Structure formats: C-alpha cells, structure tokens
Short mmCIF file of C-alpha atoms and ligand atoms in Angstrom, two decimals:
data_model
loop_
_atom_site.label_atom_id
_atom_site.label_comp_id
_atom_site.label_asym_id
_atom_site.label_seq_id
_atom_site.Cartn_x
_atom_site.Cartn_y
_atom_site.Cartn_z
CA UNK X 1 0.69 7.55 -11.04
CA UNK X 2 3.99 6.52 -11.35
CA UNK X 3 7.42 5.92 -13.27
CA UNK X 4 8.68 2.85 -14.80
CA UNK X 5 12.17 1.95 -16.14
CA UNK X 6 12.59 -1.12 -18.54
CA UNK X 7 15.23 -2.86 -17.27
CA UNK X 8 17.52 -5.04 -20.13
CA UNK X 9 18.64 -8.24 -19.80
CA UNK X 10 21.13 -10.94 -22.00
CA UNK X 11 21.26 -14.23 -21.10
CA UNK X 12 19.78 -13.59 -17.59
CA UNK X 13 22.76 -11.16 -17.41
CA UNK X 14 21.86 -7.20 -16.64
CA UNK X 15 22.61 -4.62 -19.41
CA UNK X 16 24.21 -1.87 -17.97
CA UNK X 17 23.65 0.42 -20.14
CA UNK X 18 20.25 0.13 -18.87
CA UNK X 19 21.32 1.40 -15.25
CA UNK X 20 21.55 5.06 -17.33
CA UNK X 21 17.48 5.22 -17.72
CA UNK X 22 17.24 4.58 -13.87
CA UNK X 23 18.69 7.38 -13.09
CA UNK X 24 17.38 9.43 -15.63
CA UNK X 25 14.22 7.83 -13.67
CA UNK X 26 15.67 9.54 -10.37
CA UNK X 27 15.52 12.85 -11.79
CA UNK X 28 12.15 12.59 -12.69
CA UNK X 29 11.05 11.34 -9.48
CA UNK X 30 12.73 13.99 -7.47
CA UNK X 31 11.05 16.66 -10.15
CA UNK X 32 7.62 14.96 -10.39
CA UNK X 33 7.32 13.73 -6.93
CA UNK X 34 6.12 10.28 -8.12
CA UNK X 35 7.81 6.96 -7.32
CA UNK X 36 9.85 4.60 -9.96
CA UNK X 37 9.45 0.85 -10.52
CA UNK X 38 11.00 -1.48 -12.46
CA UNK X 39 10.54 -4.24 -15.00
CA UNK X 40 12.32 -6.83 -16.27
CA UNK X 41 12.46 -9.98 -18.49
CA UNK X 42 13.82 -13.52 -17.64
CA UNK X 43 16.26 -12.36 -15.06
CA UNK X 44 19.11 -14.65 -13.80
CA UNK X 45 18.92 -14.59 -9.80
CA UNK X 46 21.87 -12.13 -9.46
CA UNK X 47 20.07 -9.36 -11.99
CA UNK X 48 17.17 -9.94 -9.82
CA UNK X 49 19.17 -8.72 -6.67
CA UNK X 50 21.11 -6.44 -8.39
CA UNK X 51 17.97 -5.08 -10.13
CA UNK X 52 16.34 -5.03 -6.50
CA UNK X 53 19.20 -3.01 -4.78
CA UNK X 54 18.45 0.28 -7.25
CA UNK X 55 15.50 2.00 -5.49
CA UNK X 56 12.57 1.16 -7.12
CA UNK X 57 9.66 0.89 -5.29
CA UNK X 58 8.57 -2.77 -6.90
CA UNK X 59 10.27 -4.71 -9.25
CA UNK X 60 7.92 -6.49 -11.34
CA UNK X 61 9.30 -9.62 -13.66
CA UNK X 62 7.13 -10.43 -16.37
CA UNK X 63 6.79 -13.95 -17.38
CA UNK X 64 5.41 -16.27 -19.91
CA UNK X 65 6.54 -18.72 -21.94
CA UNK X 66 6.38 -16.10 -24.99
CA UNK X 67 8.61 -13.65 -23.00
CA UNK X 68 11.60 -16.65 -23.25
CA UNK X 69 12.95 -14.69 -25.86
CA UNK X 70 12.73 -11.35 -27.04
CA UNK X 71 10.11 -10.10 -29.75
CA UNK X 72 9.44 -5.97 -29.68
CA UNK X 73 5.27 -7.01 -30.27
CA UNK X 74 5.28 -9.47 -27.16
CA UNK X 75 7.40 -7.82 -24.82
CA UNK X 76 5.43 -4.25 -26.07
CA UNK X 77 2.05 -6.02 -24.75
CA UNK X 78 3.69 -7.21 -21.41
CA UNK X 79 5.16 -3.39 -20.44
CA UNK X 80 1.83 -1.97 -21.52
CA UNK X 81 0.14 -4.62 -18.90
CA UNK X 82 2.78 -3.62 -15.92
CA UNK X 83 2.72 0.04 -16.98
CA UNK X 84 -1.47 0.37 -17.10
CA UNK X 85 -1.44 -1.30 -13.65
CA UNK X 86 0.62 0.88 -11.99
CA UNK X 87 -0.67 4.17 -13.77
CA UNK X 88 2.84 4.32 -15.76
CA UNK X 89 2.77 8.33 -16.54
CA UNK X 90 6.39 7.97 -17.40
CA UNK X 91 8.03 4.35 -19.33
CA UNK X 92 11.36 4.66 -19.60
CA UNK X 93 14.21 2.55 -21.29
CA UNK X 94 18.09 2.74 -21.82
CA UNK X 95 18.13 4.22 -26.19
CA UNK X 96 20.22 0.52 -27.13
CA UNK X 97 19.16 -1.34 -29.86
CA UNK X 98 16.63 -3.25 -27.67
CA UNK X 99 15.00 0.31 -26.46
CA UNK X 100 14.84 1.81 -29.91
CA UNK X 101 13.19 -1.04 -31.15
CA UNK X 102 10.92 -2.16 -28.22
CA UNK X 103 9.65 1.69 -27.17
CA UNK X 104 8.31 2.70 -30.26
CA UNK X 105 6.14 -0.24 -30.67
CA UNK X 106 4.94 0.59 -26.94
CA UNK X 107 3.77 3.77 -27.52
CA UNK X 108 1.18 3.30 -29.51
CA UNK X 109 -0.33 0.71 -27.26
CA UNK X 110 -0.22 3.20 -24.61
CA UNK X 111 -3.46 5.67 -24.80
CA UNK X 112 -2.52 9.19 -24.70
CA UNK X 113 0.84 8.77 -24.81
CA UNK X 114 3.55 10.36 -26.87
CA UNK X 115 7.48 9.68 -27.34
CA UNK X 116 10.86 11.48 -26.95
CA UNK X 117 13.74 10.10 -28.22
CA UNK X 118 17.86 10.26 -26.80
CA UNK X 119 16.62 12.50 -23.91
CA UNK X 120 19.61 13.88 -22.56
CA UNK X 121 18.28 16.07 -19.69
CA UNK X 122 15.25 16.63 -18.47
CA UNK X 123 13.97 19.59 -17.49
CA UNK X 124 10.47 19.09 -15.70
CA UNK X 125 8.22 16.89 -15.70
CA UNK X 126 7.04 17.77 -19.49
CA UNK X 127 9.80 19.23 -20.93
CA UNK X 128 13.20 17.20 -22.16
CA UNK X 129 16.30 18.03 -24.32
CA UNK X 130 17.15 16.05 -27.16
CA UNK X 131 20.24 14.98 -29.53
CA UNK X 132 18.99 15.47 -33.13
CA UNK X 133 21.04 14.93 -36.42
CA UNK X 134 23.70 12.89 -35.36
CA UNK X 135 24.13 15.14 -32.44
CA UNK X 136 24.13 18.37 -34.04
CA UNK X 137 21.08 19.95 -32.74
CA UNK X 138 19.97 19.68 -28.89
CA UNK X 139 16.37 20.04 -29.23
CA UNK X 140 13.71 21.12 -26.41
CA UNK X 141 10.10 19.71 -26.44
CA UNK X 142 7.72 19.69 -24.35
CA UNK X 143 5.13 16.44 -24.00
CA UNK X 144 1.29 17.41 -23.32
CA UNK X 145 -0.08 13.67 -23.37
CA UNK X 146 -0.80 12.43 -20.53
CA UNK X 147 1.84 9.32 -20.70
CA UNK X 148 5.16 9.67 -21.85
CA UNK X 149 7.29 7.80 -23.38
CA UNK X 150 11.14 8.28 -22.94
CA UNK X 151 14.07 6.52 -24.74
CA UNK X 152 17.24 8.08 -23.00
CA UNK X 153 20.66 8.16 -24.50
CA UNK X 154 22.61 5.92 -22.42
CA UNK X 155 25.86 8.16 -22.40
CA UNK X 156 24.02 11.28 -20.96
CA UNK X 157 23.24 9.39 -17.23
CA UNK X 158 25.55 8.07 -14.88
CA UNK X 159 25.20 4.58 -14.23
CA UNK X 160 22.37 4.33 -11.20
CA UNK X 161 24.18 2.99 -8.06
CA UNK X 162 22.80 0.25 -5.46
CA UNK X 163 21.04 2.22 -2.18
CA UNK X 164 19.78 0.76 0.99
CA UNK X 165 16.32 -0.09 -0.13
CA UNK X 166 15.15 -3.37 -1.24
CA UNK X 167 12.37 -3.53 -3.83
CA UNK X 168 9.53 -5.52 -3.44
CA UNK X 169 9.53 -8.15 -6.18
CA UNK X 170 6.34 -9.01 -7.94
CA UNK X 171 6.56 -11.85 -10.11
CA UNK X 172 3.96 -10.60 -13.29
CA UNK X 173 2.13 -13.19 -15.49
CA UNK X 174 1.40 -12.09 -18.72
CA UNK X 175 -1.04 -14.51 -20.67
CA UNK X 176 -2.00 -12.54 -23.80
CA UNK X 177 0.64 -12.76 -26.80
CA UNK X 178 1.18 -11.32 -30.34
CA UNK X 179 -0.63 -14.10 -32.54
CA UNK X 180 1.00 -13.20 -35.87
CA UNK X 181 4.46 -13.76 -35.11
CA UNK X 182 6.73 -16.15 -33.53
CA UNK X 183 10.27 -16.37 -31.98
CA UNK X 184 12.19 -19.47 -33.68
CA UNK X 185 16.12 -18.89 -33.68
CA UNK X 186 18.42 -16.67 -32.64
CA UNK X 187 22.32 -16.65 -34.04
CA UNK X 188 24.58 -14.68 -32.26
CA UNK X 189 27.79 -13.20 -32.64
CA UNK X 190 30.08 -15.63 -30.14
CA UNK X 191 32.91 -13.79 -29.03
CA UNK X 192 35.52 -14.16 -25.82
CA UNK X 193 35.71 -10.53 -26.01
CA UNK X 194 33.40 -7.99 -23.77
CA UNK X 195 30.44 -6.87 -25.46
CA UNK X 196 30.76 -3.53 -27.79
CA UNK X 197 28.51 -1.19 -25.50
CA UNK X 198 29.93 -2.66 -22.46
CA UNK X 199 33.01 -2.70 -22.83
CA UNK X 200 35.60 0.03 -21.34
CA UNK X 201 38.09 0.09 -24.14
CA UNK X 202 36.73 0.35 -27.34
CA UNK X 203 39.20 -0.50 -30.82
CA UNK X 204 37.09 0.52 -33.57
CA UNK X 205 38.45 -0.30 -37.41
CA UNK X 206 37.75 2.07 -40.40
CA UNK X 207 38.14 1.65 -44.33
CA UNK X 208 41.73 2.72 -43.51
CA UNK X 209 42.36 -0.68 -42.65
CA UNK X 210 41.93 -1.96 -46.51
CA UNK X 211 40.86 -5.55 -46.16
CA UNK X 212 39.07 -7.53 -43.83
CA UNK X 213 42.33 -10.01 -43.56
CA UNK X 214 44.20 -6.58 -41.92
CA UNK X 215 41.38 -6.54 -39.10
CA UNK X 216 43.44 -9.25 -36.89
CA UNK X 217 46.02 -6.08 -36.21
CA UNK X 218 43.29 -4.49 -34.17
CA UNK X 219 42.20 -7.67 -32.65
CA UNK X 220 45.50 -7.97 -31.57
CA UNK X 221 45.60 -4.26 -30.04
CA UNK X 222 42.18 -5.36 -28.52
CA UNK X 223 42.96 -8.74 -26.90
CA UNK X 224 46.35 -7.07 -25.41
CA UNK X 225 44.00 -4.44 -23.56
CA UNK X 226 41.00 -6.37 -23.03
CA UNK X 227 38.97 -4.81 -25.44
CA UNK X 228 36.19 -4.67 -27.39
CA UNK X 229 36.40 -4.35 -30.73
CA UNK X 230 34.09 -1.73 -33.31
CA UNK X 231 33.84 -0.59 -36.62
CA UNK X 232 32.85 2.08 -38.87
CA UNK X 233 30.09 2.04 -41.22
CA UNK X 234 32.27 1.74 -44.10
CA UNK X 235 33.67 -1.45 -42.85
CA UNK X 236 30.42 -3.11 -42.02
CA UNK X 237 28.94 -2.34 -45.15
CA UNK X 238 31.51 -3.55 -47.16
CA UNK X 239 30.64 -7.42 -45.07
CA UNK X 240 34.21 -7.27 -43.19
CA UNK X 241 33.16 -7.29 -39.92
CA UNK X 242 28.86 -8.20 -39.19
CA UNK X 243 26.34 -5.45 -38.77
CA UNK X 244 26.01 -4.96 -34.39
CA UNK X 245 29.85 -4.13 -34.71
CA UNK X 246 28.59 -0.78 -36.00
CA UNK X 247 29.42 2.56 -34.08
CA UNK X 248 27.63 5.57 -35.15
CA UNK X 249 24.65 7.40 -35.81
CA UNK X 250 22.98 4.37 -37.22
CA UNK X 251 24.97 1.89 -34.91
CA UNK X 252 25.73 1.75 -31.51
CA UNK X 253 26.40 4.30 -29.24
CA UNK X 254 29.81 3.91 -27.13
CA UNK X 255 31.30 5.65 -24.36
CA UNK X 256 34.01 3.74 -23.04
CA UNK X 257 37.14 4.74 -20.74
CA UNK X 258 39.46 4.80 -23.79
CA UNK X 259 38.18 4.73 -27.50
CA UNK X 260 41.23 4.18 -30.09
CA UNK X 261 40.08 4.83 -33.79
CA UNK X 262 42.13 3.03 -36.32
CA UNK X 263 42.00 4.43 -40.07
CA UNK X 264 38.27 5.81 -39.23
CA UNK X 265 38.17 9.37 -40.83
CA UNK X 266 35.90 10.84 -37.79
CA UNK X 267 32.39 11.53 -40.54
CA UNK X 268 29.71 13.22 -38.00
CA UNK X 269 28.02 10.10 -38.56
CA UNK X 270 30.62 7.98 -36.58
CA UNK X 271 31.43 10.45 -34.13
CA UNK X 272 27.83 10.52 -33.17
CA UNK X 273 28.33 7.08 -31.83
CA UNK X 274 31.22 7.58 -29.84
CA UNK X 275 32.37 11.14 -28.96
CA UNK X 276 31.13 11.10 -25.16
CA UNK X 277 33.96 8.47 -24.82
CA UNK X 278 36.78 9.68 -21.96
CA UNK X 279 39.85 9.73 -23.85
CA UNK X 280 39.71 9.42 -27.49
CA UNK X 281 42.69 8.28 -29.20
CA UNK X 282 43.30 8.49 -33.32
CA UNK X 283 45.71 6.66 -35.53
CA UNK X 284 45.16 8.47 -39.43
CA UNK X 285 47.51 8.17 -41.72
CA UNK X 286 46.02 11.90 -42.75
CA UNK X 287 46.72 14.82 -40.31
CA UNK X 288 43.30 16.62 -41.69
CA UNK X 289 40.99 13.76 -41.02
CA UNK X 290 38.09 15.15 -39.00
CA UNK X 291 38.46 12.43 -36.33
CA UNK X 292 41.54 14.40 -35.19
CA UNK X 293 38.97 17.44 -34.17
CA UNK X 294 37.52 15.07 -31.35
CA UNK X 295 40.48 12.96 -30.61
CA UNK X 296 42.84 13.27 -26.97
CA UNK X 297 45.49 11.92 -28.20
CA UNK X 298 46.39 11.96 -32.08
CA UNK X 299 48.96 10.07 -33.83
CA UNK X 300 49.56 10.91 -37.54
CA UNK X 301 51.09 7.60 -38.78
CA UNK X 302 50.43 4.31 -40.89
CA UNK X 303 48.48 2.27 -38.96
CA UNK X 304 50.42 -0.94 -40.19
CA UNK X 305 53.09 0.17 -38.52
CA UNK X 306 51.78 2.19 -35.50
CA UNK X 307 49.26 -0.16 -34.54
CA UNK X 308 51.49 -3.59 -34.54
CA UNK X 309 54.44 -1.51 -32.75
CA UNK X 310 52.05 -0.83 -30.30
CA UNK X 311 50.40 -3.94 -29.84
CA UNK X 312 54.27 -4.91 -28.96
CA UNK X 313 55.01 -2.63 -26.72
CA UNK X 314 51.87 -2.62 -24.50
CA UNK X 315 52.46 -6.68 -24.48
CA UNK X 316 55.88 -6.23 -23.35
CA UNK X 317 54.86 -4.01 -20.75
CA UNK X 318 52.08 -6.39 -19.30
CA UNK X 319 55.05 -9.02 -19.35
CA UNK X 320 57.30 -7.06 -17.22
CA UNK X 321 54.45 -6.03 -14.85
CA UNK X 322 53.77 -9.68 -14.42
CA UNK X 323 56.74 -10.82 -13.94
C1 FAD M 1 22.38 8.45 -42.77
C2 FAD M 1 23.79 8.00 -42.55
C3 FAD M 1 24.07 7.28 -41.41
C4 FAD M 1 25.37 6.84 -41.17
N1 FAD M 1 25.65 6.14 -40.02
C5 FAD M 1 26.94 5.81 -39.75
C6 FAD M 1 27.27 5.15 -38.52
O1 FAD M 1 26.42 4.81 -37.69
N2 FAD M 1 28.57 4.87 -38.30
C7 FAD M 1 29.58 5.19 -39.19
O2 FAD M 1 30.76 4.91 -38.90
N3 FAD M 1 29.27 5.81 -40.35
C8 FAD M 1 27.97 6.10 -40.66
N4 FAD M 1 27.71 6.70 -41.86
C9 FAD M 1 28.78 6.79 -42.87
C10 FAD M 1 29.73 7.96 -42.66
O3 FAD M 1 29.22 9.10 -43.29
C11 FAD M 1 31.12 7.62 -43.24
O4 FAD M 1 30.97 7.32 -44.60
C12 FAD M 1 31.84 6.48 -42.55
O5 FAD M 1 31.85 6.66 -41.16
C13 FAD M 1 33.28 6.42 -43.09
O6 FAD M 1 33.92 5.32 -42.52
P1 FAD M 1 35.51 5.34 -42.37
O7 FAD M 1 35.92 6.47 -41.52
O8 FAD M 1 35.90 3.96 -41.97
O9 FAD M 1 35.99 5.50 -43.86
P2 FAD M 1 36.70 6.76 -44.63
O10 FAD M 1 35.88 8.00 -44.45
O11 FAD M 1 36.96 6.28 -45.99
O12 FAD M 1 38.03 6.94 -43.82
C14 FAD M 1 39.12 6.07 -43.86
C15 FAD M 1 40.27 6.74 -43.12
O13 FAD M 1 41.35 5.85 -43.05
C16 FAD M 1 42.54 6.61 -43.18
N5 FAD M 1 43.59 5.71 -43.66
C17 FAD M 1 43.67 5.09 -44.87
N6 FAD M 1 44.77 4.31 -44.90
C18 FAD M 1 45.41 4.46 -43.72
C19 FAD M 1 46.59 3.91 -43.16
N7 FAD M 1 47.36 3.05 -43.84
N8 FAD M 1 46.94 4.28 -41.92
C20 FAD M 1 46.19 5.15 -41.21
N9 FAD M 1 45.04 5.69 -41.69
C21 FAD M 1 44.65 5.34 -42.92
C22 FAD M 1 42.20 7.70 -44.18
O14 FAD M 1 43.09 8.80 -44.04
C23 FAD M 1 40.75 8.01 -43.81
O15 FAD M 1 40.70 9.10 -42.91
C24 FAD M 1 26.41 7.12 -42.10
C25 FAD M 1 26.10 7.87 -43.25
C26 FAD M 1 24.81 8.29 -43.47
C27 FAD M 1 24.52 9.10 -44.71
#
C-alpha cells in the first residue's frame, strides 16, 4: 500500500500549485505510516529533477503518445495503471482546474474507492475536513472504502520543499487509451504576464470597472507590479475578459502575496476564490461593499481616479529606485 500525488505539468513546466497536494501527501504518510510516490505527465527535464528532489519514494512518468496532451479519460486510465501497481490506497492531486476535472473521472475507475473534495486538513488516515458552500461550512467525513480519493485545496498546504532524497524515476508506458475521444487543438490564452494561480500579485477587475475598454487601467496597475491579472464573475460573463480569468467559487482559487480588488463588491462567491490571499487590498467606490469585510487595506474612492494615480506613483517610485 501506498500514497500517490499527481503531479501537474504546462508546457513541460511544473504547476506549483501542485507542490500543496505533496505535502498534504506528507501528512498522510507520517499519520498512515505508508510511503508517497509521484506521477507525472510529459515533464520537461528540470520538472523531472525538481519533481525528483520532493521525497517521493519513485517518481513514475507516464508516457504514450495519447498522454502528449491532456484529456481527463486518457490521463484517468494512465493514474489508475500507476496507482493499481503500486497499491495506491491514497491518489492525491492539487483541487486546480486540471484536478477537479481529472480526479473525478479517476474514481470511478478505481474499485472501492471513494472521493473527498478541497480537503483542508486531514485528520487520520480516514477522516478529512472540508470547505463546503463557497467556504462557509468546514465539513468532517470520514472515508470507509478502501481507496481514497483526495482533491486538496491548494491554499490550505504549504508549498512541499526539496529534501535530500532523490526519487527513483520509473519511466511508465501506458498502451491502452480512451477510444471514443480524441485530442485535436488546443487555443490558449497567450499572455507576457504570470499565470493567474501562480502569480504573487493578483489585480482582479469587477463590474465596477463598466466596460471592457476601462480594463487597460488595471493592466496598467498589473504590468507596473508584475502582476497577474483576474476578474470577477460578473466581468467574465458579460465576455470582457475570457472564462480561466475567473476567481471564485466557480473559478480559480488564488492566494497570492498581495490581492488588489478593483470595483469587485466582495459576493461570498468571489471571496471564496481568493480570501486566503496575504494582504488583501480594496478599491470600492461604496464604503458598505462586503469586500471591505475581508480586505487589509481599504480605500473608499473612484477607481478611475485611484487606480491610474496609483499606477503613477508606484511607476515613479520604480524609476527612482532604478535610477
Ligand atoms: C453558484 C454561483 C457561483 C458563482 N461563482 C462566482 C465566482 O466564481 N466568482 C465570482 O466573482 N462570482 C461568482 N458568482 C457571482 C457572485 O455572486 C457575484 O454576482 C459577482 O461576484 C459580482 O461581481 P462584481 O463584484 O464584479 O460585481 P458587483 O457585485 O456588481 O460589484 C461591482 C462593485 O463595483 C463597485 N463600483 C462601481 N463603480 C465603481 C467605481 N467607479 N469605482 C469603484 N468602485 C466601483 C460597486 O460599488 C460594486 O461594489 C457566483 C454566483 C453563483 C450563484
């Protein structure tokens, strides 16, 4: 018996976010007694190292020509192949877009097994707590299946750190694929900025802003801090900025260094998304808004005014330090 974590990859590049569910995987190891291996997909040669520095006892990389890309069914077949030949009791993955969509799929390949979802502590080896309702509710369940099944929120776990142990790395060829679908095309977002989950400074847009045209003021704010840049519901919905831009309950969850909301009212649904951030800072032209509740630092002002003066003086400060 033993644990294994899923490990995330873009582009060859690591997700960090998946770095949480490792050592969520520590805990469980030092409660269950059992050791933790990793898996990953079409690693670049420095996510291999970096993947091999973290403890596990093996990290297996699956291949195949259908594993080039992602697909949930395909890469649900190869973790069930890894996981049944190490005697997974425990699969584990990082609750991003790719582990809500990929774990589900896995657990009902996966005999005896059930799911938890956004564990944010766990308690033994059966027992886990869990956000419900946008965060509302920290439920406690206990798993009696014999596998489980574990999609942890990201913003709960530290970030596993490198130790002195080098994994073994076992190279895993998975023949059989899903038959009745296939990967053609993918179209991504291209942006210079750092990716929305990733990223340490977070400038998130709400309706407040009026018109997609007004979105370059918070661009602005972002590029000056290196920044990514996120959204409300409202504003996705309405088509102004695309869908994975999306903090919330329904989006993505965030918890940067600094998170600076900008004419975002602070529904539960949002806040959901991003309230484990370090320092939350509000601009809302509306001293009641809920997202002052939350916020660090709140400024009651227009944000056509506050948010271009600041872009200003924050560039005129990064002038004078560099020169
Ligand atoms: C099942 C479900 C899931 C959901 N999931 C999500 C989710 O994942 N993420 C999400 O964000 N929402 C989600 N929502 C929607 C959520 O309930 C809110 O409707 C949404 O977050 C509101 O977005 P907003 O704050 O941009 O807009 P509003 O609530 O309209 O707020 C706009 C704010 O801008 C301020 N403002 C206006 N003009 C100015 C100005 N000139 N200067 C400064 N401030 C100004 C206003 O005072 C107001 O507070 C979900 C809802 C449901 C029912």
């Amino acid at each position: 018996m033993s644990i294994l974590v899923i490990a995330e990859t873009r582009n060859g590049e690591l997700k960090k976010a998946s770095l949480s569910a490792v050592t969520c995987a520590r805990i469980l190891a030092e409660k269950t007694g059992l050791n933790y291996n990793i898996l990953t997909f079409e690693p670049s040669d420095k996510t291999k190292e970096e993947l091999s520095q973290l403890g596990g006892e093996k990290l297996f990389v699956a291949k195949g020509e259908h594993l080039k890309n992602y697909t949930a069914e395909n890469y649900a077949i190869a973790v069930s192949e890894v996981a049944k030949k190490i005697d997974a009791k425990y699969i584990l993955a990082t609750a991003t877009t790719f582990g809500k969509d990929l774990l589900p799929r896995l657990v009902v390949k996966i005999p005896n097994s059930a799911m938890v979802s956004e564990v944010i502590e766990v308690i033994d080896g059966e027992t886990f707590k869990r956000l419900m309702y946008a965060g509302d509710i920290i439920a406690t369940l206990k798993i009696k299946s014999e596998k489980k099944v574990l999609s942890v929120r990201g913003t709960a776990f530290d970030k596993a750190g490198k130790v002195d142990k080098k994994s073994e790395i076992v190279e895993e060829e998975i023949k059989e694929s899903y038959p009745r679908k296939r990967f053609i095309e993918l179209e991504e977002t291209k942006s210079e900025r750092p990716e929305l989950t990733e990223a340490s400074i977070v400038v998130s847009v709400g309706r407040g802003i009026k018109d997609p045209e007004n979105i370059k003021i918070a661009e602005e704010l972002a590029d000056v801090l290196g920044a990514a840049i996120g959204a409300s519901r409202a504003v996705v919905d309405a088509g102004w900025l695309p869908n994975d831009f999306q903090v919330g309950q329904t989006g993505k969850t965030v918890a940067p260094q600094l998170y600076i909301a900008i004419g975002i009212s602070g529904a539960i649904q949002h806040v959901a998304g991003m309230k484990d951030s370090k320092v939350i800072v509000a601009i809302n032209k509306d001293s009641e808004a809920p997202i002052f509740q939350i916020a660090d630092i709140g400024l009651v002002a227009d944000l056509f005014q506050a948010v271009p003066e600041l872009t200003q003086k924050l560039k005129k400060l990064k002038q004078e330090s560099a020169g």
